[in-house]
CSV table of C-alpha atoms in Angstrom, one decimal:
chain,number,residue,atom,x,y,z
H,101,UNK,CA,-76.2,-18.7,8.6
H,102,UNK,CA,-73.3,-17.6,6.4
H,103,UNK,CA,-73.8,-19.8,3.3
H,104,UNK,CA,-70.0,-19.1,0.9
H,105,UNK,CA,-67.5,-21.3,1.5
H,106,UNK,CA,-65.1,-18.8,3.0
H,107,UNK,CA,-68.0,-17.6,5.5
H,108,UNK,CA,-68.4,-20.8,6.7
H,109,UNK,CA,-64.7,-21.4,7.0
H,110,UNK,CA,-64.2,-18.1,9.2
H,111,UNK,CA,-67.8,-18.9,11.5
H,112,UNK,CA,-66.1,-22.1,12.6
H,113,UNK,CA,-62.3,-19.8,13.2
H,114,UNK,CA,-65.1,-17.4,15.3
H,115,UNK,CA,-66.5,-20.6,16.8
H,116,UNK,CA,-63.3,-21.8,18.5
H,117,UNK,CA,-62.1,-18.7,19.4
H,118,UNK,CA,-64.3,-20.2,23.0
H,119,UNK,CA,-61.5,-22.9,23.6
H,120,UNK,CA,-59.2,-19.3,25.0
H,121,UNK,CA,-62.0,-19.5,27.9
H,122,UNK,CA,-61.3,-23.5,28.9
H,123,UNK,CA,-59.4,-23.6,31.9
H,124,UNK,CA,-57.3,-26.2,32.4
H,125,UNK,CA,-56.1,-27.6,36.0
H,126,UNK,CA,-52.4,-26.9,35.1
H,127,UNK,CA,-51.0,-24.1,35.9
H,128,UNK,CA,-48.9,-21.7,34.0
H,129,UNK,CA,-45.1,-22.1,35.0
H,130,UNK,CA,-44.9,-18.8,36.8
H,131,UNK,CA,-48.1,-19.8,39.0
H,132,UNK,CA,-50.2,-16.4,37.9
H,133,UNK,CA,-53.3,-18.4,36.8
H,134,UNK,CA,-54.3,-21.7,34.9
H,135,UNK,CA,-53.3,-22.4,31.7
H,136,UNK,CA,-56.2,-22.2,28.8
H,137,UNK,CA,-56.7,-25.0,26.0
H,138,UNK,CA,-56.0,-22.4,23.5
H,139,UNK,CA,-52.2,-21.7,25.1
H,140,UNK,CA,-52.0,-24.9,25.7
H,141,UNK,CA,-52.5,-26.4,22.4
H,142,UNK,CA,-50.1,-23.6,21.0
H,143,UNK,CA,-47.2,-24.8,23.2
H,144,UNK,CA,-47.8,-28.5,22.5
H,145,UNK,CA,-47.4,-27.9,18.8
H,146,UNK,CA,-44.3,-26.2,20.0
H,147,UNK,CA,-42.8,-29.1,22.0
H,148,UNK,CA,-43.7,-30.9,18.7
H,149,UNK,CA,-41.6,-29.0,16.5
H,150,UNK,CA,-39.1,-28.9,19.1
H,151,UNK,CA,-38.8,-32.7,20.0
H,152,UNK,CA,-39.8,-34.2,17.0
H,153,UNK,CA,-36.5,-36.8,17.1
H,154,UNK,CA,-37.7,-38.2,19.9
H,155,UNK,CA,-40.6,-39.7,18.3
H,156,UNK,CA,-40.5,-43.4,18.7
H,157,UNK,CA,-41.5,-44.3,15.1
H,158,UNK,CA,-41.0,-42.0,12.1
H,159,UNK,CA,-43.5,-39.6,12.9
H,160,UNK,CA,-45.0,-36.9,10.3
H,161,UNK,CA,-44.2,-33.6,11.7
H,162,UNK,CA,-46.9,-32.0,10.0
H,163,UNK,CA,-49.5,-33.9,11.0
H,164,UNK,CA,-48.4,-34.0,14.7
H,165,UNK,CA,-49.0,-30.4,14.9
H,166,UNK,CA,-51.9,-30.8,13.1
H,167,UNK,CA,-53.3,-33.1,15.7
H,168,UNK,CA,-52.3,-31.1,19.1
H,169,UNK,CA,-53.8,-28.2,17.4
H,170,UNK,CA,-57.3,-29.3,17.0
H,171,UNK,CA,-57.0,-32.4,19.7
H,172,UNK,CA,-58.6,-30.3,22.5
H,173,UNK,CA,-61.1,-28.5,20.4
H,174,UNK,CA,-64.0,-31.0,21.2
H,175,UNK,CA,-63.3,-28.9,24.6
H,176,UNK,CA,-65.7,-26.0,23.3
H,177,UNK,CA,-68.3,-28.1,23.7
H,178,UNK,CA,-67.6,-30.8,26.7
H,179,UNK,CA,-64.6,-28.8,28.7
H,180,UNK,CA,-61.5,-30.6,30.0
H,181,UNK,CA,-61.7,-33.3,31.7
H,182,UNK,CA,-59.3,-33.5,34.2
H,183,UNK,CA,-56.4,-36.7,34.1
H,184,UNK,CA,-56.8,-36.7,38.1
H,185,UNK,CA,-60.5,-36.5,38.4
H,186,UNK,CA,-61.8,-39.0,35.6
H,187,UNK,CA,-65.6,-39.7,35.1
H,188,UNK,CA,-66.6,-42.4,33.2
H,189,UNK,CA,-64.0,-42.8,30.0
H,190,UNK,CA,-67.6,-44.2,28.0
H,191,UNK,CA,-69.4,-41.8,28.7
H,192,UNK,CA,-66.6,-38.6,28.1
H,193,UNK,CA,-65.2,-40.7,24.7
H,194,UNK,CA,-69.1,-40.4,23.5
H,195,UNK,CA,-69.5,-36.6,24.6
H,196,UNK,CA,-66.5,-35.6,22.8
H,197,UNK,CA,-67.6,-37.6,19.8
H,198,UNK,CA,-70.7,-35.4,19.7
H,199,UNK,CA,-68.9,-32.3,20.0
H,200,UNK,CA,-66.5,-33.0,17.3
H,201,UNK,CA,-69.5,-34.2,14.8
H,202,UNK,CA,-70.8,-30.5,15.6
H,203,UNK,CA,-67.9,-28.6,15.5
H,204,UNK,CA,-66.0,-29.5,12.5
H,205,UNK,CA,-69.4,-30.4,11.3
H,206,UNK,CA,-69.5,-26.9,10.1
H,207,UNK,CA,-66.2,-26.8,8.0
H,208,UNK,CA,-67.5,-27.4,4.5
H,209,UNK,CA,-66.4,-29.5,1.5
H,210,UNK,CA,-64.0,-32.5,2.4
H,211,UNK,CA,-62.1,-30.4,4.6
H,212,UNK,CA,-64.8,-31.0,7.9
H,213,UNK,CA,-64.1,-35.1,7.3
H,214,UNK,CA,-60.9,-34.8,7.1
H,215,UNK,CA,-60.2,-33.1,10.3
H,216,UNK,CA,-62.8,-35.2,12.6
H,217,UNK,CA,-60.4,-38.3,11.3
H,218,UNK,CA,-57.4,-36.5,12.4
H,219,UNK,CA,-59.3,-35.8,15.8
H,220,UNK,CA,-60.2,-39.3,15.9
H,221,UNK,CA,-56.7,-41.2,14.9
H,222,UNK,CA,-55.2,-38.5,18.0
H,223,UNK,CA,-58.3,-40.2,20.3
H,224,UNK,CA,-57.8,-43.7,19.5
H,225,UNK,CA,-53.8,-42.9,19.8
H,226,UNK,CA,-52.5,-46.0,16.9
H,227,UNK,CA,-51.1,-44.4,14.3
H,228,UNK,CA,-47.5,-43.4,15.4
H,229,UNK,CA,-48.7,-39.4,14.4
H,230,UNK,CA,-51.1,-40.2,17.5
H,231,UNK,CA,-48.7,-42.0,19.5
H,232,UNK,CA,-46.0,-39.3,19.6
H,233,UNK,CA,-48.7,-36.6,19.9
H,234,UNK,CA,-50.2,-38.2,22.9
H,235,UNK,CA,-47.0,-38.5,24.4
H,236,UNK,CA,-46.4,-34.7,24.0
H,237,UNK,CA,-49.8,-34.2,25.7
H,238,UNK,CA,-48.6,-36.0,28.9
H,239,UNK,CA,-45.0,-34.5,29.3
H,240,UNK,CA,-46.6,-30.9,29.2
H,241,UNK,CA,-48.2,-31.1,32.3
H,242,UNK,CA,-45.6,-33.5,33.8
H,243,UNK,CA,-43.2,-30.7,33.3
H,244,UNK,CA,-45.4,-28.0,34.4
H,245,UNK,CA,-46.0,-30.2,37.9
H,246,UNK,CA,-42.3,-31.1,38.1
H,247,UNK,CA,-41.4,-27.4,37.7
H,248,UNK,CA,-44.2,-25.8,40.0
H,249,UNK,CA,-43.5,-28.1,43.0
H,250,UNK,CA,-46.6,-30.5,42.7
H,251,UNK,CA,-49.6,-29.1,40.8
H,252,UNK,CA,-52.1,-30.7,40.2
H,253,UNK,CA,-50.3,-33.7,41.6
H,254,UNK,CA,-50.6,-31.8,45.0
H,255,UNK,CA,-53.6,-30.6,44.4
H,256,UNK,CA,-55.0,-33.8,43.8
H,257,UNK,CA,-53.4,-35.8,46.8
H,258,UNK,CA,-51.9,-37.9,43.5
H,259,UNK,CA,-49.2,-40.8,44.3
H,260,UNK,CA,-45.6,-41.5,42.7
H,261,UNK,CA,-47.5,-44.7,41.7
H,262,UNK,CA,-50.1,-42.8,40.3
H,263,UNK,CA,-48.2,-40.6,38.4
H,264,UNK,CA,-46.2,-43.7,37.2
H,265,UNK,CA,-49.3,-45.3,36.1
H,266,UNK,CA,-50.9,-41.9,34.4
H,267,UNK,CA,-48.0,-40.8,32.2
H,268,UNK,CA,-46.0,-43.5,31.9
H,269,UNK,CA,-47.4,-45.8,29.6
H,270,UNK,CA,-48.9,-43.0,27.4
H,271,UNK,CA,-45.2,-41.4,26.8
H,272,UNK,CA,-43.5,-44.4,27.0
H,273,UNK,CA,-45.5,-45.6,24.0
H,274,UNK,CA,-45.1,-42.7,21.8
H,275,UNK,CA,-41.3,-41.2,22.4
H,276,UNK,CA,-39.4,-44.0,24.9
H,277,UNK,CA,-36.5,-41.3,25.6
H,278,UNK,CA,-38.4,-38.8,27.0
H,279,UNK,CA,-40.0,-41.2,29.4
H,280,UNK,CA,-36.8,-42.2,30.4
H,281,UNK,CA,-36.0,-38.2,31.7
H,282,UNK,CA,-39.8,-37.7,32.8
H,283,UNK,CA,-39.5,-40.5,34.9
H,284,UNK,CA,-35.9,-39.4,36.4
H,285,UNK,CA,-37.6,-35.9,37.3
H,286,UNK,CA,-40.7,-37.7,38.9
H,287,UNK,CA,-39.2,-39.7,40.9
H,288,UNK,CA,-36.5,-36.8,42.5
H,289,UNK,CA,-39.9,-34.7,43.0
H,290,UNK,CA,-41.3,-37.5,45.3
H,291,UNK,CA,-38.0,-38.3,47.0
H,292,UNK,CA,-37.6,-34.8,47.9
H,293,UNK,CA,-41.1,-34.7,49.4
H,294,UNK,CA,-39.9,-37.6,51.8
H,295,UNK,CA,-36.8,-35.5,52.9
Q,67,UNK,CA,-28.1,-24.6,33.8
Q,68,UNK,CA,-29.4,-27.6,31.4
Q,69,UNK,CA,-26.5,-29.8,29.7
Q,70,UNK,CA,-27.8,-32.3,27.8
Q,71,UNK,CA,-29.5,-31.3,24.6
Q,72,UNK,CA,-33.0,-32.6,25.7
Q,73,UNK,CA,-32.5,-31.0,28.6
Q,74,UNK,CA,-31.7,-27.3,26.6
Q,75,UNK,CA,-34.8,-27.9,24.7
Q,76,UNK,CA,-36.8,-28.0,27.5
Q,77,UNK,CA,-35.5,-24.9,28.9
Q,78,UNK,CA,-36.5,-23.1,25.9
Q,79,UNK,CA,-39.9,-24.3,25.7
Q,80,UNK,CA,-40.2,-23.6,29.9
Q,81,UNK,CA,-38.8,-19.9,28.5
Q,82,UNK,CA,-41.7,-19.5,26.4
Q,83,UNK,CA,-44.6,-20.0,29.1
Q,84,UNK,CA,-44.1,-16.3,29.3
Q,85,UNK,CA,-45.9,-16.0,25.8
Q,86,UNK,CA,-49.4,-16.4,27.7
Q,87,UNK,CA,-48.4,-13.6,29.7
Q,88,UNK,CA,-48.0,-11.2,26.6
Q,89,UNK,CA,-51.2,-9.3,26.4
Q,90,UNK,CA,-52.5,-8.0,23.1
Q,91,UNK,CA,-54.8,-4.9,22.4
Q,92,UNK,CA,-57.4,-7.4,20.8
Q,93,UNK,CA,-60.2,-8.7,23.1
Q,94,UNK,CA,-61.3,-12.1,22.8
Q,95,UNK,CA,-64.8,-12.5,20.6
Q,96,UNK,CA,-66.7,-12.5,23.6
Q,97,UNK,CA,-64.8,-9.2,25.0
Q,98,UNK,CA,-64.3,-10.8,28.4
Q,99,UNK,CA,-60.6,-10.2,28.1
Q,100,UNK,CA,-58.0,-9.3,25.9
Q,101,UNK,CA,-56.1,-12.1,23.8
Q,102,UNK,CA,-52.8,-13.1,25.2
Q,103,UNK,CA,-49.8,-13.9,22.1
Q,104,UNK,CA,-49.6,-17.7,23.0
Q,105,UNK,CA,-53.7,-18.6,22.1
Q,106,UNK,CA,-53.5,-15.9,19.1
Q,107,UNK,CA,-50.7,-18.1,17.6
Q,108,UNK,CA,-52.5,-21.3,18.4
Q,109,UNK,CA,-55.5,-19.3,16.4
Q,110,UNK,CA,-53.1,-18.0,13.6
Q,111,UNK,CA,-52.1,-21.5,13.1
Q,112,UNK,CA,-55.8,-22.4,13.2
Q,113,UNK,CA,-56.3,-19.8,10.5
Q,114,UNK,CA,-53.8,-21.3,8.2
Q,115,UNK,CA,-55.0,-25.0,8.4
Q,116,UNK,CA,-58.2,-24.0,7.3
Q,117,UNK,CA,-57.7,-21.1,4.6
Q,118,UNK,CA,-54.7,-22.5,3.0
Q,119,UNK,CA,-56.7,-22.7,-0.4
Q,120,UNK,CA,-56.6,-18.7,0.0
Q,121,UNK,CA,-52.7,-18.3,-0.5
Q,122,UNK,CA,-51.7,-16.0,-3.1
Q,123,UNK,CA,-48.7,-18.3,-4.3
Q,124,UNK,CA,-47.9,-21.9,-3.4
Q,125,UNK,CA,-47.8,-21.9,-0.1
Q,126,UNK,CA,-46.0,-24.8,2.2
Q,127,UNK,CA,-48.7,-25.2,4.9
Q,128,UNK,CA,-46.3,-27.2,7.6
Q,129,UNK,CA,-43.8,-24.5,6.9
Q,130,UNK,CA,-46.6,-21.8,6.8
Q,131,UNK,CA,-47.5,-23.4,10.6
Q,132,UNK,CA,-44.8,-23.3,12.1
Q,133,UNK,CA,-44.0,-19.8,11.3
Q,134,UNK,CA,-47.0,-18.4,12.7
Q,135,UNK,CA,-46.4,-21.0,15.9
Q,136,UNK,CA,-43.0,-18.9,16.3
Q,137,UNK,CA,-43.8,-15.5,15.1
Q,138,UNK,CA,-44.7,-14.2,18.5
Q,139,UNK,CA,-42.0,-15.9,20.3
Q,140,UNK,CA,-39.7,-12.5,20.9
Q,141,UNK,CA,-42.4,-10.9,22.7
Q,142,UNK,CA,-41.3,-12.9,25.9
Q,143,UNK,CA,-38.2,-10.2,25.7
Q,144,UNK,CA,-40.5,-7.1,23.8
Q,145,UNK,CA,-43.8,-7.5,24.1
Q,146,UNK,CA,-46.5,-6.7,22.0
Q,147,UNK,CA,-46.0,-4.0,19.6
Q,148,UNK,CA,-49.8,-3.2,19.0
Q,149,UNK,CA,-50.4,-2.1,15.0
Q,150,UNK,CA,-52.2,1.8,15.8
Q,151,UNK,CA,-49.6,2.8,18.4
Q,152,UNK,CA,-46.8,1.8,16.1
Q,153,UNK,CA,-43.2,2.8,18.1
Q,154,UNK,CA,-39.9,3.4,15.8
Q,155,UNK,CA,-40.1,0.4,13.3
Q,156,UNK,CA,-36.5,0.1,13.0
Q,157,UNK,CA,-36.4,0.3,16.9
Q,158,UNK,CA,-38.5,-2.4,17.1
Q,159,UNK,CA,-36.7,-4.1,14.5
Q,160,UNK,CA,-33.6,-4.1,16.4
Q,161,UNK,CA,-34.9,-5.0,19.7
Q,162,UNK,CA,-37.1,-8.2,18.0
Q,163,UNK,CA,-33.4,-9.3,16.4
Q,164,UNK,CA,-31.8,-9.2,19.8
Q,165,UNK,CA,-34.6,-11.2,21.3
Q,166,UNK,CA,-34.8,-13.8,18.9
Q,167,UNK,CA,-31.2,-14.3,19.3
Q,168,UNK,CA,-31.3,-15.0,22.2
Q,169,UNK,CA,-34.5,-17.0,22.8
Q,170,UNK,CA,-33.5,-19.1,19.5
Q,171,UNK,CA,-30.3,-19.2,20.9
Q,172,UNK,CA,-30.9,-21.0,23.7
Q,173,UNK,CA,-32.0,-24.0,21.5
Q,174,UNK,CA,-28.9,-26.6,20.8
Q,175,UNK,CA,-27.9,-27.7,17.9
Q,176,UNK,CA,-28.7,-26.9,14.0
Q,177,UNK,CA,-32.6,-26.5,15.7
Q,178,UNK,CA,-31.9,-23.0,17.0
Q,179,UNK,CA,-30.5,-21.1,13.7
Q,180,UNK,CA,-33.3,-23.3,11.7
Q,181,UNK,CA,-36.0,-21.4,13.6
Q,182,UNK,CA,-34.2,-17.9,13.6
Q,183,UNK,CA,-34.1,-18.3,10.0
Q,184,UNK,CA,-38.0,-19.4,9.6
Q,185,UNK,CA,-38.8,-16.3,12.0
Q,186,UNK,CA,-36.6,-13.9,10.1
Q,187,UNK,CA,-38.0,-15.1,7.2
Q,188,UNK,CA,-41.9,-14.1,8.6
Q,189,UNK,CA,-40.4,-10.7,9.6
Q,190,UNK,CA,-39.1,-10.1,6.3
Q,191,UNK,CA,-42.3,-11.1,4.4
Q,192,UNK,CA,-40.8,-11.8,0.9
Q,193,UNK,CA,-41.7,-15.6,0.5
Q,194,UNK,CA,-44.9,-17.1,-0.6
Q,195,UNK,CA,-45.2,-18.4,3.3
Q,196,UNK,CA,-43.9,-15.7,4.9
Q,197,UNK,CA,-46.3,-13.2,2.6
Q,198,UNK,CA,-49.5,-16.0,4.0
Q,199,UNK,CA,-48.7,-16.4,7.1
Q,200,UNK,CA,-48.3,-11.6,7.2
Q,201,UNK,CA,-51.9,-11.9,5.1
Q,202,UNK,CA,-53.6,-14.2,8.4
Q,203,UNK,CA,-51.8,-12.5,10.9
Q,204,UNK,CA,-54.1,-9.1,10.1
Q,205,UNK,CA,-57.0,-11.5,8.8
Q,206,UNK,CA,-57.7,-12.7,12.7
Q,207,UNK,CA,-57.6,-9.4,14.1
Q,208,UNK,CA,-59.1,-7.7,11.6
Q,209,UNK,CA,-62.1,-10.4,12.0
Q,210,UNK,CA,-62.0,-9.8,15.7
Q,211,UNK,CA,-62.5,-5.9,15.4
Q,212,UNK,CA,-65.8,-6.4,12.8
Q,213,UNK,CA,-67.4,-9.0,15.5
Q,214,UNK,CA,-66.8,-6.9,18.1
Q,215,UNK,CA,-68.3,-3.8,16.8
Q,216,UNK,CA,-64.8,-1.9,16.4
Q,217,UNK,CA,-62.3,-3.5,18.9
Q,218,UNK,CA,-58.9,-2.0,19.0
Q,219,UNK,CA,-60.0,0.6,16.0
Q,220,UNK,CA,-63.1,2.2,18.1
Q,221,UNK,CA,-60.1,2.5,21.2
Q,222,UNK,CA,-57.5,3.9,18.8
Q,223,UNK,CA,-60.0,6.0,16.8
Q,224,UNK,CA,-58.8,4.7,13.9
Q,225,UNK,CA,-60.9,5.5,10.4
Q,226,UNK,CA,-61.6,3.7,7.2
Q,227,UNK,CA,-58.9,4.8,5.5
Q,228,UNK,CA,-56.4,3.8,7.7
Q,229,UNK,CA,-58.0,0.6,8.4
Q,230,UNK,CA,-57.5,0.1,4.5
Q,231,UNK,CA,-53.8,1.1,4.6
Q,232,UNK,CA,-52.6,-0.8,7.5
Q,233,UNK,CA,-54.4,-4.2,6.5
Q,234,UNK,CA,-55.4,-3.9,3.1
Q,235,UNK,CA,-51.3,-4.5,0.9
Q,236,UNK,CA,-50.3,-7.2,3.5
Q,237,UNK,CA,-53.8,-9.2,2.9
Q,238,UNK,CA,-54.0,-8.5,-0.4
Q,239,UNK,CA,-50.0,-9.3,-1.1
Q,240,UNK,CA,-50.7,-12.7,0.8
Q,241,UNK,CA,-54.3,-13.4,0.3
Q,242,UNK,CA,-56.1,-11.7,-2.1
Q,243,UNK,CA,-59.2,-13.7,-2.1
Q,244,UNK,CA,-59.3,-12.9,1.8
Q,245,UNK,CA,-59.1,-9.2,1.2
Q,246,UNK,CA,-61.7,-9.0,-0.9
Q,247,UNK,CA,-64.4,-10.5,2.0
Q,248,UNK,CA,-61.8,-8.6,4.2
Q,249,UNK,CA,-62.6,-5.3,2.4
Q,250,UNK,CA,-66.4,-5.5,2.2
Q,251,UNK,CA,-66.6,-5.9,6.5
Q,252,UNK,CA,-64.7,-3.2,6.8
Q,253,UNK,CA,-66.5,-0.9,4.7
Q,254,UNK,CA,-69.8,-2.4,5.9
Q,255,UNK,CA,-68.7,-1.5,9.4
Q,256,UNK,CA,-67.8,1.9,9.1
Q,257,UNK,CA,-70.8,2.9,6.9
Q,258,UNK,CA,-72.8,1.4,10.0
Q,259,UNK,CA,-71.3,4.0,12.2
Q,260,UNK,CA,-72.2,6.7,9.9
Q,261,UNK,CA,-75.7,5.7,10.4
């Protein structure tokens, strides 16, 4: 058990280093494989940085990236859960609430608390931080399925309607403009699959 | 080719996919694979959220962030330059420039030059953030090697000494706090070996 400060610090670091080995149903754009949390997390504070004006309220940049860093980290514990292939919401909100008590359970001082409330504001998606950051977490793979001919939206026999009803709301909520060009793109990807 | 601003900032974020196709010499913790340079920055960025309090000067931890989110980016063009098979530095110099202006480049606006300047100002390693961010960025590899009983040093038959020189001023410039727990692994590691 390490016991300083610091040691504990670097055991949870070492700990999370496991979230490189969740595989997520996306893809990477070039098709090779599926993408990890870890990368996937990275480019998501990326998009963040990038399309921070979008954000429908005034949303703190810092504390977006923040957010999509550690929002999948619960992920070490409970893997992803798939948007396409859902169980029980009850019963995956109350897994990942387990797996977050552990994991940053092991940060020590005030530093632990504070970071399972930042996990939790991204889960319960309120605070305009949350909203825009859960909005970032939908247009990732919507791009990725766009731009790889289907994905997991092929994958997955998914619907226009579904996809409509999966992402919309979520981004439409958090950053209203890029809704309005993820929605352009989805519909031209299911139109062309009628040609 | 994208028009609309939106549209040239997704491009550049679709350009940096590639990123999780950069391969590293470091293996992950569990040595199943190596790490690829889109997850290392995710863990970089990791790194600095939770040792911030280790920064040698005042560090700005957003800033801090999203330098280490970015610092890989050029190895789309370059690839990894790993740290014991070291190439012509000002070689490498010159081909990282050329990449990052044109992968920087391709972001509209005031955005693109903002982020060549954060990135040149990680390369250069003269700030307080750019000296903490240099300090992490041997940290987690450093930390990698002593949990996996050597890592790239055992492949590269690198010794102590050079272990010391090629980690030791860029931690301790940044980070001296981290050094010092830095220092004692190492040298606990390669007295083991002598055992």
């Amino acid at each position: 058990m390490p016991t300083s400060r610091l040691d504990q610090q670097l055991a949870f670091l070492c700990e999370i280093d496991q979230l490189k080995n969740v595989i997520r149903q996306s893809p990477l754009l070039d098709g090779r494989r599926k993408e990890n949390s870890a990368e996937h997390s990275w480019h998501l504070a990326m998009y963040a940085l990038l399309l921070k004006d979008y954000a429908d309220e005034q949303a703190d940049l810092s504390r977006v990236i923040q957010m999509l860093l550690i929002h999948d980290i619960v992920e070490v514990d409970v893997g992803d859960m798939p948007i396409h292939q859902m169980p029980s919401a009850t019963l995956q909100a109350a897994q990942e609430e387990l797996a977050a008590k552990r994991l940053f359970g092991m940060i020590p001082g005030a530093q632990g608390p504070e970071l399972l409330a930042l996990w939790r504001e991204f889960e319960q998606g309120i605070s305009a931080d949350a909203k825009f950051a859960k909005a970032l977490d939908r247009v990732q793979p919507l791009l990725i399925n766009v731009r790889t001919g289907g994905g997991t939206w092929t994958e997955n026999n998914v619907t226009l309607e579904q996809v409509l009803e999966r992402y919309g709301p979520t981004i439409q909520r958090g950053a209203p403009a890029l809704w309005e060009r993820c929605e352009q793109w989805v519909r031209q990807h299911f139109a062309a699959l009628e040609c």
